[in-house]
mmCIF file of C-alpha atoms in Angstrom:
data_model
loop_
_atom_site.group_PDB
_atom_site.id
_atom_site.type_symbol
_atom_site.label_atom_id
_atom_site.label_comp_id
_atom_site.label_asym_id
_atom_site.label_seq_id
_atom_site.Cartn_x
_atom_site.Cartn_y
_atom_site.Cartn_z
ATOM 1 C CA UNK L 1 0.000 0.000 0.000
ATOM 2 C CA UNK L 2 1.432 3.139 -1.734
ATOM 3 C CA UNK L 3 -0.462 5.666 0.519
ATOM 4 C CA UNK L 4 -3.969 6.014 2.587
ATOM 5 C CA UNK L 5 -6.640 8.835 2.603
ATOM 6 C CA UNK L 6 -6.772 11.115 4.966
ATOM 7 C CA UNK L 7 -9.297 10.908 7.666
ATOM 8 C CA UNK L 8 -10.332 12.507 11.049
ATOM 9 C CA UNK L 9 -11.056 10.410 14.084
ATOM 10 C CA UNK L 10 -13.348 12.273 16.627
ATOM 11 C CA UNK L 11 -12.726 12.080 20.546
ATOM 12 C CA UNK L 12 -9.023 10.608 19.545
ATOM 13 C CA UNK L 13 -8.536 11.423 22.549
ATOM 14 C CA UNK L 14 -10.600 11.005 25.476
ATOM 15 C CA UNK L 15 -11.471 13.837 27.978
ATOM 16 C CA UNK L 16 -10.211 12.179 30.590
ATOM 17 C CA UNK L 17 -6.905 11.841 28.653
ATOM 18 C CA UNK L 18 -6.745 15.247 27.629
ATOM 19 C CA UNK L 19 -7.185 16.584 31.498
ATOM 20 C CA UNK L 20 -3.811 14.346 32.014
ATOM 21 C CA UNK L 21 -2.146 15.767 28.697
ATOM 22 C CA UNK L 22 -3.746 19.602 29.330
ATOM 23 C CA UNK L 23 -1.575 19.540 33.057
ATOM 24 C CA UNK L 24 1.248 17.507 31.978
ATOM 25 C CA UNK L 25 1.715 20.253 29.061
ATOM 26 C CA UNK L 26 1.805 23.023 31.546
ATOM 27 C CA UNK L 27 4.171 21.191 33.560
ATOM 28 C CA UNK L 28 6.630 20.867 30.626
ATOM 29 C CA UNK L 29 5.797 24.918 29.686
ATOM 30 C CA UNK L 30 6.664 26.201 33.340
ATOM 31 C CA UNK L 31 10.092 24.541 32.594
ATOM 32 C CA UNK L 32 11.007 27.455 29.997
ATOM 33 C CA UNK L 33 9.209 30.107 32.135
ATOM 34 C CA UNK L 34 10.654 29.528 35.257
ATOM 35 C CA UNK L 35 13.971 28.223 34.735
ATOM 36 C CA UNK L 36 13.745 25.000 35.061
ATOM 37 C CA UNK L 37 15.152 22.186 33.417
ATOM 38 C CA UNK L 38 14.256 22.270 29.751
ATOM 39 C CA UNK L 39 14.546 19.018 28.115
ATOM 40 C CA UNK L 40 12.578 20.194 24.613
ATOM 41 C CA UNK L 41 14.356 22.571 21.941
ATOM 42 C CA UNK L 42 13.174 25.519 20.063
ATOM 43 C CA UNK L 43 12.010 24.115 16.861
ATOM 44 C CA UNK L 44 13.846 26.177 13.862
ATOM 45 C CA UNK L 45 10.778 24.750 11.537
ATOM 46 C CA UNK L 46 8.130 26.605 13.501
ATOM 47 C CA UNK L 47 9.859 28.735 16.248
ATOM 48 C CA UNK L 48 7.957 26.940 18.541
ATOM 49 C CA UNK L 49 9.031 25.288 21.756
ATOM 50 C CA UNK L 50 8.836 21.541 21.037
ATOM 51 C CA UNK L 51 9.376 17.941 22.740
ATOM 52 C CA UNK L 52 11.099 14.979 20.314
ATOM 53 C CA UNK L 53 10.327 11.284 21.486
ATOM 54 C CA UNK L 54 8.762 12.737 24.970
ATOM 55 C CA UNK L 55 7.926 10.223 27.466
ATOM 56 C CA UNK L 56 3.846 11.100 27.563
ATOM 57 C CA UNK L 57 3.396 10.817 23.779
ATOM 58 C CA UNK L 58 5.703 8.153 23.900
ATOM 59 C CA UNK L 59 3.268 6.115 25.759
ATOM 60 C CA UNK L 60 0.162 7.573 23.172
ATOM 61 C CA UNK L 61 2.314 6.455 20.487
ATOM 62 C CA UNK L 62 1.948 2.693 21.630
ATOM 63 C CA UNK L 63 -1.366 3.109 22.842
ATOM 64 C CA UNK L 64 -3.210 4.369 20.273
ATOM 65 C CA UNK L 65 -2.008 1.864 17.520
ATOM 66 C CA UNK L 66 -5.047 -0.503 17.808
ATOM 67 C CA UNK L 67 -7.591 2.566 17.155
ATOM 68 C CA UNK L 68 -5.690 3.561 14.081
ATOM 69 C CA UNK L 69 -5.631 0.391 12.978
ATOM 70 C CA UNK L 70 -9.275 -0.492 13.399
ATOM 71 C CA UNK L 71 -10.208 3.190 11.867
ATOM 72 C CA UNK L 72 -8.076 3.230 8.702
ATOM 73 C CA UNK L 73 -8.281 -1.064 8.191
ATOM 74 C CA UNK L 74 -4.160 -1.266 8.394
ATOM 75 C CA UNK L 75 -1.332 -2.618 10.522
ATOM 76 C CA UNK L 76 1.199 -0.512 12.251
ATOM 77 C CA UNK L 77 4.686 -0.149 13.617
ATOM 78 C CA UNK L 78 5.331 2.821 15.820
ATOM 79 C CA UNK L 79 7.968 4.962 14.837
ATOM 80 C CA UNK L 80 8.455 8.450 17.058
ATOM 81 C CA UNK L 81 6.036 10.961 18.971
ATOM 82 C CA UNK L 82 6.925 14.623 18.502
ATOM 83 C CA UNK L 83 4.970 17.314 20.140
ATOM 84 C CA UNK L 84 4.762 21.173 19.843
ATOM 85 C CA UNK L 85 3.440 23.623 21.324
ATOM 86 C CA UNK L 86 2.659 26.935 19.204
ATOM 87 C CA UNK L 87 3.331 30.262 20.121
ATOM 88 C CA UNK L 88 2.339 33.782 18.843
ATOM 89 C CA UNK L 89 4.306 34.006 15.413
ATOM 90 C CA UNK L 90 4.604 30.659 14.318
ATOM 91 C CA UNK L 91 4.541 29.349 11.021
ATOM 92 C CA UNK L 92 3.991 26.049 9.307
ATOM 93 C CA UNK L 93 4.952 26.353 5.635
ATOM 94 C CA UNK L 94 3.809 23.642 3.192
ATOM 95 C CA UNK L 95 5.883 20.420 3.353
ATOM 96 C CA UNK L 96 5.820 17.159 3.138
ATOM 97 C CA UNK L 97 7.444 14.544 6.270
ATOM 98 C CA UNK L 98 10.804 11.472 5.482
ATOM 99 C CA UNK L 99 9.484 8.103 5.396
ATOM 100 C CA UNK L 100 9.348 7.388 9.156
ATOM 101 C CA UNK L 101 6.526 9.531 9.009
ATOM 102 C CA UNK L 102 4.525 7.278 6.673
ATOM 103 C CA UNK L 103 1.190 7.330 8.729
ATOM 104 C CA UNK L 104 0.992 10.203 10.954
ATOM 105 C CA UNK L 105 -1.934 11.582 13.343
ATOM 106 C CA UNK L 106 -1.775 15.681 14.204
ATOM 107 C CA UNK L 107 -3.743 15.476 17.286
ATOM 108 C CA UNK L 108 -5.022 18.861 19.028
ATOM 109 C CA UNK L 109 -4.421 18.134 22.880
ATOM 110 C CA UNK L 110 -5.260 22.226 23.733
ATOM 111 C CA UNK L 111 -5.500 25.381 22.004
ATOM 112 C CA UNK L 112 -7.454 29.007 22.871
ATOM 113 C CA UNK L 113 -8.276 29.678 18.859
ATOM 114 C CA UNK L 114 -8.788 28.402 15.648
ATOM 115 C CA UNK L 115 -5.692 27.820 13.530
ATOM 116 C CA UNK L 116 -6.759 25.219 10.812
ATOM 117 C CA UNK L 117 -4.414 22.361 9.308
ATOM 118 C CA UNK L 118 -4.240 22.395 5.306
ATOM 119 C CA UNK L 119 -3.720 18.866 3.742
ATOM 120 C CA UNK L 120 -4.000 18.305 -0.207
ATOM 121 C CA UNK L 121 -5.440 21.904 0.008
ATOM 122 C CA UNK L 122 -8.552 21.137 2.079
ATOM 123 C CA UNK L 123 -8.601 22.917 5.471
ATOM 124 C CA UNK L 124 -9.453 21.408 8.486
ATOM 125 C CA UNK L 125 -10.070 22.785 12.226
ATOM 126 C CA UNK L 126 -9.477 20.022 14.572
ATOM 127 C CA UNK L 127 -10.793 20.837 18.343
ATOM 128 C CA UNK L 128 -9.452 19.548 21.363
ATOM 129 C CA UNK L 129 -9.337 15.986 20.971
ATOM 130 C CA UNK L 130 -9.564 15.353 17.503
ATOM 131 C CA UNK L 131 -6.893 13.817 15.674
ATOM 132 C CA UNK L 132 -5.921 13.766 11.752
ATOM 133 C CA UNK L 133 -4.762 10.595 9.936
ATOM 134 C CA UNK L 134 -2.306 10.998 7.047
ATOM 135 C CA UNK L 135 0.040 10.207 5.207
ATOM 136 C CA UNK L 136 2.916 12.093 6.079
ATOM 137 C CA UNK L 137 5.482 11.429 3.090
ATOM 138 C CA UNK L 138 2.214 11.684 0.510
ATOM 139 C CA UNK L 139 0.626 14.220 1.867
ATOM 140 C CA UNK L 140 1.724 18.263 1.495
ATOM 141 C CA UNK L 141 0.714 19.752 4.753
ATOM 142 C CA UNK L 142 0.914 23.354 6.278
ATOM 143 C CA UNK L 143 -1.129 25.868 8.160
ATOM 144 C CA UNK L 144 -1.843 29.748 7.201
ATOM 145 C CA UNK L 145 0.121 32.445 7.442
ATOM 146 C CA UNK L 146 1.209 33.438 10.762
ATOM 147 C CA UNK L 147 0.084 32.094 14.295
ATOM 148 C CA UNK L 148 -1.614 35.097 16.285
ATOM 149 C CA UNK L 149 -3.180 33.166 19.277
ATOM 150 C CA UNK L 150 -2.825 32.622 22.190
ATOM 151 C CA UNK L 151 -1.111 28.932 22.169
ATOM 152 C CA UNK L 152 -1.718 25.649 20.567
ATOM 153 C CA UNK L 153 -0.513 21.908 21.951
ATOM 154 C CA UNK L 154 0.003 19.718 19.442
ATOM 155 C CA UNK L 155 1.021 16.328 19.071
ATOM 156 C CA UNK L 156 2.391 13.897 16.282
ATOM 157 C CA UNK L 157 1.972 9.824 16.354
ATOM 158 C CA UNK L 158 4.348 8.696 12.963
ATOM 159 C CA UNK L 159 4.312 5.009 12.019
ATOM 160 C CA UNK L 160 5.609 2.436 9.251
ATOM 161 C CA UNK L 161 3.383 0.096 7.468
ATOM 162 C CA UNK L 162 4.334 -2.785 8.813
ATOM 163 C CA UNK L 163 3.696 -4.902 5.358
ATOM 164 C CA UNK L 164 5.008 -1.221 3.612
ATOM 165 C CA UNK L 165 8.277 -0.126 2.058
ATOM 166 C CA UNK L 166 9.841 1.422 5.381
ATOM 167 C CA UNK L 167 9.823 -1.350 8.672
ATOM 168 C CA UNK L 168 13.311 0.049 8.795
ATOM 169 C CA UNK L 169 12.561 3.038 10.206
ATOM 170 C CA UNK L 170 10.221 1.934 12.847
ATOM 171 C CA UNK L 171 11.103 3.393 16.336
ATOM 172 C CA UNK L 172 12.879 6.149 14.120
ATOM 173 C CA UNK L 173 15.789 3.759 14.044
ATOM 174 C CA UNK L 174 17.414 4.974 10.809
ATOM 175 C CA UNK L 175 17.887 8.091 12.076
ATOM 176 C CA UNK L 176 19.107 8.270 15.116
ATOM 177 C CA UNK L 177 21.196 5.580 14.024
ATOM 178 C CA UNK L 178 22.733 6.983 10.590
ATOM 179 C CA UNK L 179 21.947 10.506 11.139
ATOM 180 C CA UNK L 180 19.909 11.040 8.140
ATOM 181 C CA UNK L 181 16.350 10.549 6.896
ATOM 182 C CA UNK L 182 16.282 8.036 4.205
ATOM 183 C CA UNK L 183 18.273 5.759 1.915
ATOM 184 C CA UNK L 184 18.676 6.603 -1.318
ATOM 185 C CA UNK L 185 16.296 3.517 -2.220
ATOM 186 C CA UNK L 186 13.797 5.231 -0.238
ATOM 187 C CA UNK L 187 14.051 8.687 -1.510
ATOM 188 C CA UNK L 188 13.525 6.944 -5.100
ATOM 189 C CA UNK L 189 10.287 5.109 -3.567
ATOM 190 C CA UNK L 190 9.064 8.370 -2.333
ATOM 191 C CA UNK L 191 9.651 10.478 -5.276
ATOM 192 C CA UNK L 192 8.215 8.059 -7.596
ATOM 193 C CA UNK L 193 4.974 7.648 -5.491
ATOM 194 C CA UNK L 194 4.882 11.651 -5.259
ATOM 195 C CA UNK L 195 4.657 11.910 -8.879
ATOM 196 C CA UNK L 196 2.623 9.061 -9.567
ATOM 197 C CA UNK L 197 -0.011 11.119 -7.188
ATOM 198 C CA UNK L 198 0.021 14.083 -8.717
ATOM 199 C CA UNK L 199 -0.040 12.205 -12.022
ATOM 200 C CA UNK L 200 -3.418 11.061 -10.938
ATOM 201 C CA UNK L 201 -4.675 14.038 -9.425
ATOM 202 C CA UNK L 202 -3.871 15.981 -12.584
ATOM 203 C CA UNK L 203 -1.086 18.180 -11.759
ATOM 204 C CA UNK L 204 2.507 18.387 -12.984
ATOM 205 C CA UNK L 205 5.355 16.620 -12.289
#
């Protein structure tokens, strides 16, 4: 399986949950504000304070595989939890994620505004709760122009297929371990897929 649609699963996570993630978040926030110890890192991408392979979405990352797996009809293989939290001035240009990112959920865990997601040009507000399957490598994603709220917590579940093209890089092995994001074998994969999609969808190459 090349790629999947996109889909949004409702109540991804549970209120419950979220009361957990909402005070754990805070937790990791005071650390910048108060001089703590800061174990996240500005992230250059967004300018946003973020957490790589943290030990809460760590634990998501694992949990939530049989949901996804029920919801989009597939089998898994974790790879790495990532989240961000986004501040006034933030951006989130279009891109597209490596291969260790094959299928990704962008879950809201708290925000005070609106500040939509934009996948294959579609826009999508996802409240608190809600999260977005995708496929990261397939599909372009971004959000508008410039973040004016008030904050945003965000996380990111990536997987492998596990019957796919990249079981290499589950548990983000590859690239912690080499240092870079894909074989060469893999970038032709990707960039053969890419085009094939937009072959399809009627665009250029």
């Amino acid at each position: 399986m090349a790629t999947i649609d996109y889909k949004v699963i409702k109540n991804f996570f549970s209120k419950e949950e979220l009361k957990v993630v909402d005070v754990y978040c805070q937790q990791k926030l005071d650390q910048i504000y108060t001089g703590g110890p800061y174990d996240g890192y500005m992230d250059g991408q967004t300018f946003s304070p973020s957490w790589y392979r943290d030990a809460l979405t760590t634990a998501f990352l694992e949990a939530k595989i049989p949901l996804i797996e029920k919801e989009m009809n597939i089998k898994l293989l974790p790879s790495y939890s990532y989240w961000r939290y986004y501040i006034y001035g933030a951006d989130l240009k279009k891109h597209y994620d490596r291969p260790s990112c094959e299928i990704s959920v962008s879950a809201c865990m708290k925000k005070y505004d609106n500040w939509p997601f934009i996948i294959e040009g579609e826009s999508i507000e996802l409240e608190e709760g809600d999260g977005l399957v995708y496929c990261g490598y397939m599909h372009e994603h971004s959000r508008p122009g410039i973040y004016k709220g008030e904050g945003m917590a965000q996380t990111f579940l990536h997987y492998v297929l596990k019957d796919g093209s990249f079981p290499h890089h589950a548990y983000d092995a590859f690239k912690r371990f080499h240092g870079f994001e894909m074989t060469e074998e893999d970038r032709k994969i990707v960039n053969k897929r890419r085009a094939d999609r937009r072959l399809k969808n009627g665009k250029k190459v």
